[in-house]
Coordinates of C-alpha atoms in Angstrom, one line a residue:
M1 CA -22.7 41.8 24.5
T2 CA -22.6 40.7 20.8
V3 CA -21.9 37.2 19.9
E4 CA -19.3 36.7 17.2
R5 CA -20.8 34.7 14.3
T6 CA -18.4 32.2 12.8
E7 CA -18.6 30.4 9.4
P8 CA -19.2 26.8 9.3
D9 CA -15.7 25.1 9.1
T10 CA -16.6 21.5 8.6
F11 CA -18.9 19.8 5.8
P12 CA -21.4 18.5 8.4
K13 CA -21.7 22.0 9.9
L14 CA -22.2 23.4 6.6
L15 CA -24.9 20.7 5.8
L16 CA -26.8 22.0 8.8
H17 CA -26.4 25.5 7.7
H18 CA -28.0 24.9 4.4
A19 CA -30.7 22.7 6.0
Q20 CA -31.6 25.8 8.1
Q21 CA -31.0 28.4 5.4
R22 CA -32.6 26.7 2.1
G23 CA -34.0 23.4 3.5
E24 CA -36.6 23.3 0.7
R25 CA -34.1 23.8 -2.2
P26 CA -32.7 20.8 -4.1
A27 CA -29.5 19.6 -3.0
I28 CA -29.3 16.3 -5.0
R29 CA -31.2 15.0 -8.1
E30 CA -30.8 11.2 -9.2
K31 CA -32.4 9.8 -12.2
N32 CA -33.7 6.3 -11.8
R33 CA -35.7 4.3 -14.0
G34 CA -36.3 7.3 -16.3
I35 CA -37.7 9.5 -13.3
W36 CA -35.8 12.3 -11.6
R37 CA -36.0 12.2 -7.9
T38 CA -34.9 15.2 -5.6
T39 CA -33.3 15.2 -2.2
T40 CA -33.7 18.7 -0.6
W41 CA -31.2 20.2 1.8
G42 CA -33.4 19.4 4.6
N43 CA -34.0 15.8 3.5
L44 CA -30.2 15.3 3.2
A45 CA -29.5 16.6 6.6
D46 CA -32.2 14.2 8.0
E47 CA -31.0 11.3 6.4
V48 CA -27.4 12.2 7.3
T49 CA -28.3 12.5 11.0
T50 CA -30.0 9.2 10.8
L51 CA -27.2 7.3 9.2
A52 CA -24.6 8.9 11.6
T53 CA -27.0 7.8 14.6
A54 CA -26.8 4.1 13.4
L55 CA -23.0 4.3 12.6
S56 CA -22.2 5.7 16.3
A57 CA -24.3 2.9 17.8
R58 CA -22.2 0.4 15.5
G59 CA -19.0 1.8 17.1
M60 CA -17.8 4.3 14.6
Q61 CA -15.3 6.6 16.4
R62 CA -13.4 9.8 15.3
G63 CA -10.6 8.9 12.8
A64 CA -12.2 5.9 11.6
R65 CA -11.6 5.4 7.8
V66 CA -14.7 5.0 5.8
A67 CA -14.4 4.0 2.1
L68 CA -16.8 4.4 -0.6
V69 CA -16.8 2.6 -4.0
G70 CA -19.5 3.1 -6.6
D71 CA -20.9 5.5 -9.0
N72 CA -22.3 9.0 -8.1
R73 CA -25.5 8.4 -6.0
P74 CA -27.1 10.3 -3.2
R75 CA -26.8 7.7 -0.6
L76 CA -22.9 7.7 -0.9
Y77 CA -22.9 11.4 -0.7
A78 CA -25.1 11.0 2.4
A79 CA -22.6 8.3 3.8
M80 CA -19.7 10.8 3.2
N81 CA -21.2 13.5 5.5
A82 CA -22.5 11.1 8.1
A83 CA -18.9 9.7 8.5
Q84 CA -17.7 13.1 8.8
S85 CA -20.3 13.9 11.3
L86 CA -18.8 11.5 13.7
G87 CA -15.0 12.6 12.9
G88 CA -14.5 9.9 10.3
I89 CA -12.2 10.3 7.5
V90 CA -13.8 9.4 4.0
V91 CA -11.6 7.2 1.4
P92 CA -13.3 7.6 -1.9
L93 CA -12.2 4.8 -4.3
Y94 CA -12.6 4.3 -8.1
Q95 CA -15.8 2.2 -9.0
D96 CA -14.0 0.5 -11.8
A97 CA -11.0 -0.6 -9.8
T98 CA -10.4 -4.5 -9.6
A99 CA -10.3 -6.3 -6.4
E100 CA -6.5 -6.6 -6.7
E101 CA -6.4 -2.7 -7.1
L102 CA -8.8 -2.1 -4.0
A103 CA -7.1 -4.4 -1.7
P104 CA -3.7 -2.7 -1.1
L105 CA -5.5 0.8 -0.7
L106 CA -8.0 -0.4 1.8
Q107 CA -5.1 -2.0 3.6
R108 CA -2.9 0.9 3.7
A109 CA -5.9 3.2 4.7
E110 CA -6.8 0.8 7.4
V111 CA -10.5 1.1 6.3
S112 CA -12.9 -0.2 8.8
Y113 CA -16.3 0.8 7.1
V114 CA -17.0 0.7 3.5
F115 CA -20.2 1.9 1.7
A116 CA -20.7 0.0 -1.7
E117 CA -23.0 0.8 -4.3
N118 CA -24.3 -2.6 -5.5
Q119 CA -23.6 -6.4 -5.8
E120 CA -20.8 -5.9 -8.2
Q121 CA -18.8 -3.8 -5.6
V122 CA -19.7 -6.1 -2.8
D123 CA -18.3 -9.2 -4.7
K124 CA -15.0 -7.5 -5.2
L125 CA -14.8 -6.5 -1.4
L126 CA -15.9 -10.1 -0.3
E127 CA -13.0 -11.6 -2.5
I128 CA -10.5 -9.5 -0.6
L129 CA -11.9 -9.4 2.6
P130 CA -9.5 -12.0 4.2
R131 CA -6.7 -9.6 3.4
C132 CA -8.4 -6.7 4.9
P133 CA -8.9 -7.6 8.6
T134 CA -9.7 -4.1 9.7
I135 CA -13.1 -3.9 7.7
R136 CA -15.9 -4.4 10.2
T137 CA -18.9 -3.4 8.2
I138 CA -19.8 -3.3 4.4
V139 CA -23.0 -1.3 3.8
Y140 CA -24.5 -1.9 0.3
D141 CA -27.2 0.4 -1.2
Q142 CA -28.7 -1.4 -4.0
D143 CA -30.2 -4.9 -2.9
R144 CA -30.6 -6.5 -6.3
G145 CA -28.9 -9.8 -6.3
M146 CA -28.1 -9.7 -2.6
R147 CA -30.8 -12.0 -0.9
Q148 CA -28.4 -14.9 -0.7
Y149 CA -25.4 -13.1 0.8
K150 CA -25.1 -14.1 4.4
Q151 CA -21.6 -12.7 5.6
P152 CA -21.9 -11.2 8.9
Q153 CA -19.9 -7.8 7.6
L154 CA -22.8 -7.1 5.2
L155 CA -25.5 -4.5 6.1
S156 CA -28.1 -3.0 3.7
Y157 CA -28.3 0.8 3.6
A158 CA -32.1 0.4 4.4
V159 CA -31.6 -1.6 7.4
L160 CA -28.9 0.8 8.5
L161 CA -31.3 3.7 8.2
Q162 CA -34.1 1.9 10.3
Q163 CA -31.6 1.4 13.1
G164 CA -30.8 5.1 13.0
R165 CA -34.4 6.0 13.2
E166 CA -35.0 3.8 16.2
L167 CA -32.1 5.4 18.0
A168 CA -32.6 9.0 16.8
A169 CA -34.2 10.3 20.1
S170 CA -31.6 8.9 22.5
K171 CA -28.5 9.7 20.3
H172 CA -29.7 13.3 19.4
N173 CA -27.7 15.3 21.9
F174 CA -24.5 13.2 21.4
L175 CA -24.7 13.6 17.6
Q176 CA -25.0 17.4 17.8
A177 CA -22.0 17.3 20.2
E178 CA -20.0 15.5 17.8
V179 CA -20.6 17.7 14.9
E180 CA -19.8 20.8 16.7
R181 CA -16.6 19.1 18.0
G182 CA -15.4 19.0 14.7
N183 CA -13.0 21.6 13.3
A184 CA -11.3 22.8 10.6
S185 CA -7.9 21.4 11.2
E186 CA -9.1 17.8 11.1
A187 CA -8.8 15.3 8.3
A188 CA -11.7 15.1 6.1
F189 CA -10.5 12.9 3.1
L190 CA -7.9 10.5 2.2
F191 CA -7.6 10.4 -1.7
F192 CA -5.2 8.2 -3.4
T193 CA -3.2 9.7 -6.3
P194 CA -3.5 8.0 -9.9
G195 CA 0.0 6.3 -9.4
T196 CA 1.1 7.4 -13.0
T197 CA 4.7 6.8 -12.4
G198 CA 4.7 4.6 -9.2
P199 CA 2.5 3.4 -6.3
S200 CA -0.3 5.5 -5.2
K201 CA 0.0 7.8 -2.3
G202 CA -2.7 8.5 0.2
V203 CA -3.3 12.2 0.4
V204 CA -4.7 13.5 3.5
L205 CA -6.7 16.9 3.1
T206 CA -8.2 18.8 6.0
Y207 CA -11.5 20.5 5.9
A208 CA -9.8 24.0 5.9
S209 CA -7.7 23.2 2.8
L210 CA -10.8 22.0 0.9
I211 CA -13.1 24.5 1.9
D212 CA -10.6 27.2 1.2
R213 CA -10.1 26.2 -2.3
A214 CA -13.8 25.7 -3.0
R215 CA -14.5 29.4 -1.6
A216 CA -11.5 30.7 -3.8
A217 CA -13.1 29.0 -7.0
A218 CA -16.6 29.8 -6.0
T219 CA -15.5 33.6 -5.8
V220 CA -13.9 33.7 -9.4
D221 CA -17.3 32.4 -11.1
Q222 CA -19.5 33.9 -8.7
L223 CA -21.2 30.6 -7.9
K224 CA -24.7 30.7 -6.3
D225 CA -27.0 28.3 -4.9
T226 CA -29.1 28.3 -8.0
D227 CA -26.2 26.7 -10.0
V228 CA -26.4 23.1 -11.2
A229 CA -23.6 20.6 -11.8
M230 CA -23.5 17.1 -13.0
A231 CA -22.1 14.6 -10.8
Y232 CA -20.7 12.0 -13.2
L233 CA -16.9 11.6 -12.8
P234 CA -15.1 9.0 -10.6
L235 CA -15.8 9.6 -6.7
G236 CA -12.1 8.7 -6.4
W237 CA -11.0 11.7 -8.3
I238 CA -10.6 15.0 -6.4
G239 CA -11.9 17.0 -9.2
Q240 CA -15.2 15.3 -8.8
N241 CA -15.2 15.9 -5.0
L242 CA -14.5 19.5 -5.3
F243 CA -17.3 20.3 -7.9
C244 CA -19.8 17.8 -6.4
Y245 CA -19.4 17.8 -2.8
T246 CA -16.8 20.6 -1.5
Q247 CA -18.3 23.4 -3.6
P248 CA -21.9 22.5 -3.1
M249 CA -21.3 22.4 0.7
V250 CA -19.9 25.8 0.4
T251 CA -22.4 27.5 -1.9
G252 CA -25.5 25.3 -1.7
Y253 CA -26.0 24.6 -5.3
C254 CA -27.6 21.3 -6.7
I255 CA -25.8 18.3 -8.0
C256 CA -27.4 15.8 -10.4
C257 CA -26.5 12.1 -10.8
P258 CA -27.2 10.7 -14.3
E259 CA -29.0 7.3 -14.5
S260 CA -25.7 5.8 -16.3
S261 CA -22.7 6.9 -18.3
E262 CA -24.8 5.9 -21.5
T263 CA -27.4 8.3 -20.8
L264 CA -25.1 11.2 -19.7
L265 CA -25.9 13.5 -22.5
S266 CA -29.7 13.1 -22.6
D267 CA -29.8 13.6 -18.8
M268 CA -27.7 16.8 -19.3
R269 CA -30.3 17.9 -21.9
E270 CA -33.1 17.5 -19.4
I271 CA -31.4 19.1 -16.4
G272 CA -29.4 21.8 -18.1
P273 CA -26.3 22.3 -15.9
T274 CA -24.9 25.9 -15.4
Y275 CA -21.5 24.4 -14.1
F276 CA -19.5 21.8 -15.6
L277 CA -16.2 20.0 -15.1
G278 CA -14.9 17.8 -17.9
S279 CA -11.5 16.0 -18.0
P280 CA -9.8 16.1 -21.4
R281 CA -10.7 12.5 -22.1
V282 CA -14.4 13.5 -21.6
L283 CA -14.1 16.5 -24.0
Q284 CA -12.2 14.4 -26.4
T285 CA -15.2 11.9 -26.5
L286 CA -17.6 14.8 -26.8
L287 CA -15.8 16.0 -29.8
A288 CA -15.8 12.6 -31.3
Q289 CA -19.5 12.3 -30.9
V290 CA -19.8 15.8 -32.7
S291 CA -17.7 14.5 -35.6
V292 CA -19.8 11.4 -36.1
R293 CA -23.0 13.5 -36.1
I294 CA -21.6 15.8 -38.8
E295 CA -20.4 12.7 -40.9
D296 CA -23.9 11.4 -40.8
A297 CA -25.5 14.5 -42.0
G298 CA -26.3 15.3 -45.4
R299 CA -23.9 17.3 -47.9
V300 CA -25.7 20.6 -47.4
N301 CA -25.5 20.2 -43.5
Q302 CA -21.8 19.4 -43.8
A303 CA -21.1 22.3 -45.9
L304 CA -22.8 24.6 -43.5
Y305 CA -21.0 23.1 -40.7
R306 CA -17.5 23.5 -42.3
H307 CA -18.5 27.1 -43.1
Y308 CA -19.8 28.3 -39.9
M309 CA -17.1 26.3 -38.0
S310 CA -14.5 28.2 -40.0
L311 CA -16.0 31.5 -38.9
A312 CA -16.5 30.3 -35.2
R313 CA -12.7 29.6 -35.1
R314 CA -12.0 33.0 -36.1
V315 CA -14.4 35.1 -34.1
G316 CA -16.3 32.6 -31.4
A317 CA -13.8 32.7 -28.8
R318 CA -13.3 36.4 -29.1
I319 CA -17.0 37.0 -28.9
L320 CA -17.3 34.9 -26.0
S321 CA -14.3 36.9 -24.2
G322 CA -16.1 40.3 -24.9
E323 CA -14.0 41.8 -27.5
A324 CA -15.3 44.5 -29.7
L325 CA -15.9 43.0 -33.4
P326 CA -17.4 44.5 -36.7
I327 CA -21.3 44.2 -36.8
G328 CA -21.0 42.2 -39.7
Q329 CA -18.9 39.4 -37.9
R330 CA -21.2 39.5 -35.0
L331 CA -24.2 39.1 -37.3
A332 CA -22.7 36.2 -39.1
Y333 CA -21.8 34.5 -35.9
A334 CA -25.4 35.1 -34.8
I335 CA -26.7 33.3 -37.8
G336 CA -24.2 30.4 -37.1
N337 CA -25.3 30.3 -33.7
L338 CA -29.0 29.8 -34.9
L339 CA -28.1 27.2 -37.5
I340 CA -25.1 25.2 -35.9
Y341 CA -23.6 26.4 -32.6
G342 CA -26.9 26.4 -30.7
P343 CA -28.1 23.0 -31.9
L344 CA -24.7 21.6 -31.1
R345 CA -24.7 23.0 -27.6
D346 CA -28.3 21.4 -27.0
V347 CA -27.1 18.1 -28.3
L348 CA -24.2 18.3 -25.8
G349 CA -26.6 19.2 -23.0
M350 CA -24.6 22.6 -22.5
S351 CA -27.2 25.0 -23.6
K352 CA -27.5 26.6 -20.2
L353 CA -23.8 26.4 -19.2
R354 CA -22.6 29.5 -17.5
V355 CA -19.1 28.1 -17.1
A356 CA -17.1 24.9 -17.6
Y357 CA -13.8 23.9 -16.7
T358 CA -11.3 21.2 -17.8
G359 CA -8.5 19.9 -15.4
G360 CA -6.8 17.0 -14.3
D361 CA -4.5 16.5 -17.2
A362 CA -2.9 18.6 -20.0
I363 CA -5.0 19.4 -22.9
D364 CA -4.7 20.3 -26.6
P365 CA -5.3 24.2 -26.8
N366 CA -7.2 23.4 -30.1
L367 CA -9.7 21.4 -28.1
V368 CA -10.4 24.1 -25.6
M369 CA -10.9 26.5 -28.5
F370 CA -13.4 24.4 -30.3
F371 CA -15.7 24.4 -27.4
R372 CA -15.2 28.2 -26.9
S373 CA -16.0 28.7 -30.4
L374 CA -19.3 27.2 -29.9
G375 CA -20.1 29.6 -27.5
I376 CA -19.3 27.4 -24.4
N377 CA -17.4 29.1 -21.7
L378 CA -14.8 26.5 -21.1
K379 CA -11.8 27.5 -19.2
Q380 CA -8.6 25.6 -17.9
L381 CA -7.4 25.0 -14.3
Y382 CA -4.6 23.6 -12.8
G383 CA -3.9 21.7 -9.6
S384 CA -3.3 18.2 -8.0
T385 CA -4.6 16.1 -5.3
E386 CA -2.1 17.5 -3.0
T387 CA -2.9 21.1 -3.7
G388 CA -6.6 20.7 -3.2
F389 CA -7.1 20.7 -7.0
I390 CA -7.1 24.5 -7.4
V391 CA -3.6 26.2 -8.1
A392 CA -4.3 28.3 -11.2
M393 CA -7.5 29.0 -13.2
Q394 CA -8.5 31.0 -15.9
R395 CA -10.9 34.2 -15.9
D396 CA -13.6 35.2 -17.8
G397 CA -12.1 37.6 -20.5
E398 CA -8.7 36.3 -19.8
V399 CA -8.7 32.9 -21.3
K400 CA -5.5 32.1 -23.4
P401 CA -5.5 28.5 -24.8
D402 CA -1.8 28.0 -24.1
T403 CA -2.1 28.7 -20.3
V404 CA -4.1 27.5 -17.3
G405 CA -4.5 31.1 -16.1
P406 CA -3.0 33.2 -13.3
P407 CA -2.6 31.6 -9.8
A408 CA -5.7 31.4 -7.7
Q409 CA -6.4 33.2 -4.6
G410 CA -4.0 32.6 -1.8
V411 CA -1.4 30.8 -4.0
E412 CA 2.1 31.4 -4.4
L413 CA 4.3 29.9 -7.0
K414 CA 8.1 29.8 -7.5
F415 CA 10.4 27.6 -10.0
T416 CA 13.5 25.7 -9.2
P417 CA 16.3 25.9 -11.8
Q418 CA 15.0 22.9 -13.6
G419 CA 11.7 24.6 -14.2
E420 CA 9.8 22.5 -11.6
I421 CA 6.6 24.4 -10.4
L422 CA 6.7 24.8 -6.6
V423 CA 3.3 25.8 -5.0
R424 CA 2.6 27.3 -1.3
S425 CA -1.3 27.5 -0.6
P426 CA -3.8 27.2 2.1
G427 CA -5.2 24.2 0.0
L428 CA -2.0 22.1 0.5
F429 CA -2.6 18.4 1.8
E430 CA -1.6 17.7 5.4
Q431 CA 0.5 14.6 4.5
Y432 CA 0.9 11.3 2.9
Y433 CA -0.8 8.9 5.1
H434 CA 1.6 6.8 7.2
D435 CA 4.7 8.1 4.9
Q436 CA 6.4 10.6 6.8
Q437 CA 9.6 10.5 4.5
T438 CA 7.8 11.0 1.5
T439 CA 6.0 13.7 2.9
A440 CA 9.2 15.5 4.1
Q441 CA 10.6 14.9 0.7
S442 CA 7.5 16.7 -1.1
R443 CA 7.5 19.7 1.0
T444 CA 10.2 22.2 2.0
A445 CA 10.4 23.4 5.7
D446 CA 8.7 26.6 4.8
G447 CA 5.7 25.1 3.3
W448 CA 6.6 24.8 -0.5
F449 CA 5.1 21.7 -2.3
H450 CA 7.2 20.1 -5.1
T451 CA 4.5 19.5 -7.8
G452 CA 6.8 17.6 -10.1
D453 CA 5.5 19.5 -13.0
V454 CA 7.6 21.7 -15.5
G455 CA 6.1 25.2 -16.3
F456 CA 6.7 28.9 -16.2
L457 CA 5.0 32.1 -15.4
G458 CA 4.7 34.5 -18.5
D459 CA 5.0 38.3 -18.4
D460 CA 1.2 38.2 -18.5
G461 CA 1.0 36.5 -15.0
H462 CA -0.3 33.4 -16.6
L463 CA 1.0 29.8 -15.6
R464 CA 2.1 27.6 -18.6
I465 CA 2.5 24.1 -18.1
V466 CA 5.0 22.0 -20.2
D467 CA 4.8 18.3 -18.8
R468 CA 5.8 16.3 -16.0
M469 CA 9.3 16.4 -15.1
T470 CA 9.6 12.7 -15.4
N471 CA 8.6 13.1 -19.1
V472 CA 10.5 16.0 -19.9
A473 CA 13.9 15.2 -21.6
A474 CA 15.9 15.8 -24.8
L475 CA 16.4 14.6 -28.3
S476 CA 19.9 13.6 -29.1
D477 CA 20.7 17.1 -30.4
G478 CA 19.7 18.7 -27.3
T479 CA 16.2 19.6 -28.4
M480 CA 13.6 19.6 -25.5
H481 CA 11.3 16.6 -25.8
A482 CA 7.8 16.9 -24.0
P483 CA 5.6 14.3 -25.5
K484 CA 2.4 15.3 -23.9
L485 CA 2.5 18.4 -26.0
I486 CA 2.7 16.4 -29.2
E487 CA 0.3 13.6 -28.1
N488 CA -2.6 16.0 -27.3
K489 CA -2.2 17.5 -30.7
L490 CA -2.9 14.2 -32.3
K491 CA -5.6 13.3 -30.0
F492 CA -7.7 16.4 -31.0
F493 CA -8.4 14.1 -34.0
P494 CA -11.3 11.9 -33.2
Y495 CA -9.7 8.7 -34.8
V496 CA -7.1 8.7 -32.1
R497 CA -7.8 7.5 -28.7
E498 CA -4.6 7.5 -27.1
A499 CA -1.0 8.5 -28.5
V500 CA 2.4 7.8 -26.8
A501 CA 5.6 9.6 -28.0
F502 CA 9.0 8.6 -27.4
G503 CA 12.2 10.4 -28.4
S504 CA 14.3 10.8 -25.3
G505 CA 18.1 10.5 -26.3
H506 CA 17.2 9.6 -29.9
D507 CA 17.5 11.9 -33.1
R508 CA 13.7 11.7 -33.9
V509 CA 10.2 11.2 -32.3
C510 CA 8.4 8.1 -32.9
M511 CA 4.8 7.2 -31.6
L512 CA 2.4 4.5 -30.6
V513 CA -1.1 5.2 -31.8
D514 CA -4.2 3.7 -30.2
I515 CA -7.2 4.2 -32.6
D516 CA -10.6 4.9 -31.4
T517 CA -12.5 1.7 -32.7
A518 CA -15.9 3.4 -33.2
A519 CA -14.6 6.4 -35.0
V520 CA -12.3 4.5 -37.2
G521 CA -14.7 1.7 -37.8
R522 CA -17.5 4.1 -38.9
W523 CA -14.8 5.7 -41.3
A524 CA -13.8 2.2 -42.6
D525 CA -17.3 1.4 -43.2
K526 CA -17.9 4.5 -45.6
Q527 CA -14.7 3.6 -47.3
N528 CA -15.9 0.1 -48.0
V529 CA -12.9 -1.2 -46.0
S530 CA -13.7 -4.7 -44.4
Y531 CA -12.5 -5.6 -41.1
A532 CA -13.0 -8.3 -38.2
G533 CA -12.5 -6.5 -34.9
H534 CA -10.0 -4.1 -33.6
A535 CA -6.8 -5.8 -34.2
D536 CA -7.8 -6.3 -37.8
L537 CA -8.9 -2.7 -38.3
A538 CA -5.7 -1.4 -36.7
S539 CA -3.6 -3.5 -39.3
R540 CA -5.3 -2.2 -42.4
D541 CA -3.1 -0.2 -44.8
E542 CA -6.0 2.2 -45.3
V543 CA -6.3 3.0 -41.5
Y544 CA -2.5 3.5 -41.5
G545 CA -3.1 6.0 -44.3
L546 CA -5.7 7.8 -42.4
I547 CA -3.5 8.0 -39.2
A548 CA -0.6 9.2 -41.4
D549 CA -2.7 12.0 -42.6
C550 CA -3.6 13.2 -39.1
I551 CA 0.1 12.9 -38.1
G552 CA 1.2 14.9 -41.1
K553 CA -1.2 17.8 -40.2
V554 CA 0.2 17.6 -36.6
N555 CA 3.9 17.9 -38.0
A556 CA 2.8 20.8 -40.3
E557 CA 1.6 22.7 -37.2
L558 CA 4.7 21.9 -35.3
A559 CA 7.0 23.0 -38.0
H560 CA 5.7 26.7 -37.4
D561 CA 6.7 26.4 -33.8
A562 CA 10.3 27.0 -33.2
A563 CA 10.4 25.1 -29.9
L564 CA 8.7 22.1 -31.3
A565 CA 9.7 21.9 -35.0
R566 CA 12.3 19.2 -34.5
S567 CA 9.9 17.2 -32.5
Q568 CA 7.9 16.2 -35.4
V569 CA 6.8 12.5 -35.4
H570 CA 8.8 10.5 -38.1
R571 CA 7.4 6.9 -37.6
F572 CA 4.5 5.5 -36.0
V573 CA 2.8 2.1 -35.2
I574 CA -1.0 1.5 -34.7
L575 CA -1.4 -0.7 -31.6
P576 CA -3.3 -3.9 -32.2
E577 CA -5.0 -3.5 -28.9
E578 CA -6.7 -0.8 -26.8
L579 CA -4.7 0.6 -24.0
E580 CA -6.6 -0.2 -21.0
A581 CA -6.6 0.5 -17.3
D582 CA -7.5 -3.1 -16.3
D583 CA -4.3 -3.9 -18.2
G584 CA -2.2 -1.6 -16.3
M585 CA -1.6 0.7 -19.4
L586 CA -3.8 3.5 -18.0
T587 CA -4.5 4.9 -14.6
R588 CA -8.2 5.0 -13.4
T589 CA -8.2 8.6 -14.5
G590 CA -7.3 7.8 -18.0
K591 CA -3.5 8.9 -17.8
L592 CA -0.9 6.9 -19.4
R593 CA 1.3 4.5 -17.5
R594 CA 4.6 5.4 -19.8
D595 CA 6.9 3.0 -18.1
A596 CA 4.5 0.1 -18.5
I597 CA 3.6 0.8 -22.2
A598 CA 7.2 1.2 -22.9
E599 CA 8.1 -2.1 -21.4
R600 CA 5.0 -3.9 -23.1
Y601 CA 5.9 -2.4 -26.6
R602 CA 9.7 -2.2 -26.1
A603 CA 10.3 -4.3 -29.3
S604 CA 8.0 -2.1 -31.5
V605 CA 9.4 1.2 -30.0
D606 CA 13.1 -0.3 -30.7
A607 CA 12.1 -1.3 -34.1
M608 CA 11.0 2.3 -34.9
F609 CA 14.2 4.0 -33.9
E610 CA 16.4 1.3 -35.6
G611 CA 14.7 1.7 -39.0
V612 CA 12.8 -1.9 -39.1
V613 CA 10.0 -1.9 -41.6
E614 CA 8.1 -4.6 -39.8
A615 CA 8.2 -5.6 -36.1
R616 CA 7.6 -9.3 -36.2
T617 CA 7.5 -9.7 -32.6
D618 CA 4.4 -7.7 -32.2
E619 CA 3.0 -8.5 -35.6
I620 CA 2.5 -4.9 -36.3
K621 CA 3.4 -2.5 -38.9
I622 CA 5.7 0.4 -38.8
R623 CA 5.2 3.3 -41.1
D624 CA 6.9 6.8 -41.7
A625 CA 5.1 9.9 -41.4
N626 CA 5.2 13.2 -43.5
T627 CA 7.6 15.7 -41.9
F628 CA 8.3 19.4 -42.7
A629 CA 11.1 21.8 -42.7
P630 CA 11.1 24.0 -40.0
A631 CA 9.2 27.4 -40.9
Q632 CA 11.5 30.4 -41.3
T633 CA 11.1 33.1 -38.7
S634 CA 12.3 36.5 -39.2
K635 CA 15.0 37.6 -36.8
A636 CA 14.4 40.6 -34.5
A637 CA 16.5 43.7 -35.7

């Protein structure tokens, strides 16, 4: 009689599988005090078993909600798997969230255990502990500064491990049974949505949905256990979870935790990742750093850069996609690769990248093509927390900058008359936690999820995203107004950190601009423009001229797009302060909270549309931008 072999269907089972199959291979690397330390799959499985033993002794039961708050650290990843080994549901939170932001999430999720990275996170938790009565235990990893803390809920990670070691023998059979008891239909994670347009929702995802999406994505790019990824994005974001927990558990590749955000690029150069996920904001930051390096270079190097980047824009992406090109162009690109593209990839820590993705928000196609022109295989994907992050993704040789690729394996798409994208997929979430009404409103009886995004499927089978339904409106003449398309074009310039376009119901588009202090500051220094801080810099006429030039270039591009020619930016304001998540202007993933921004700067927005030259209430200037007549297009015969 043959015994049917089944695939591991939970993350704890997958971990044990890797410990058996590749126990000596690296699972996680972490840089600490300048030294890379490696945890093998076998080591990780042992630590998870020890942790789970101790947590079981402390009363953790199936269904318990276990929160994580901190940067990417091996011990937090071990805590995830240990909690899931006992049937716990993991609740990853954003490490930079304030105590007031954490409190309602911990309350709504009814969290009973929290793993915190350090004293900073513990202080936030202790501040709100009286409002979170379900929390029984707070386990902290780094003990620096914790010596005087005596609260009974606190427990060090080291002490918890020691307790687990002492109980290992007596709990061995029980723990094995608990891991085997887990199944694909159980809840694995509870993620909170960014809350761009309203309160965050708790999204419950099962093992089946996450493992299915991870396997679908891994198949597209033929991921192997020899791949390496950087774990540097927030734990609270599902994109980070997919690339640095779910997919490694499925494929067995290694993730690397940088020492800090400040050392990310140097750490990437040391590790040489082959697989990478970058949000649009991360890629904009990298582009800004490249621009700064070029500005600091000598005239000869600047001239070489301009010449070869012009060549790269024409042929780089085509070479990357495998198109046949004349030998002369290939030879010229090879010289550019030696002089410019290769050194830039090395500076960015991307010299060994096999594939990279961007997702989580809309991105300007020019930004995608910049990286592809350098020979970096950057592709787009589309999805959301509720869809397991993977709905559509670009394939090698089929990258089109204005699309997010064809639907991923197992995904069905359809569209409402208003253009809203509906998704049916094995990766869909189970429910919004304790919110049956919203769950029922978001999904049809036959399993179609309302994404809230407007888009369409082209004749080429590729999905194109327009914007969020709540953002798409019309100008007074009926022209469609999709602000994100315009904003992303302006954010391609390194001097612009954020841009917020307004135009719904008006005869023109106006914009609030948040400048990048570092990039504009360097420009101002070279122009001998003196300033004292961000607000002073943002008020300078010279800076207004700089931003007006950027907007003029965007408008010139829009003028050649029949659908967007009437959406050119007519007037703009440079904000005297940066838009920050701590002020409620951005989500923790860096997305705009449009309603909050519109309310805060209502006087300035109204003044732009009313034709006022100065908005005295905000003490800022309003300037006109150069606009262009729509380009004439030939009519079809």
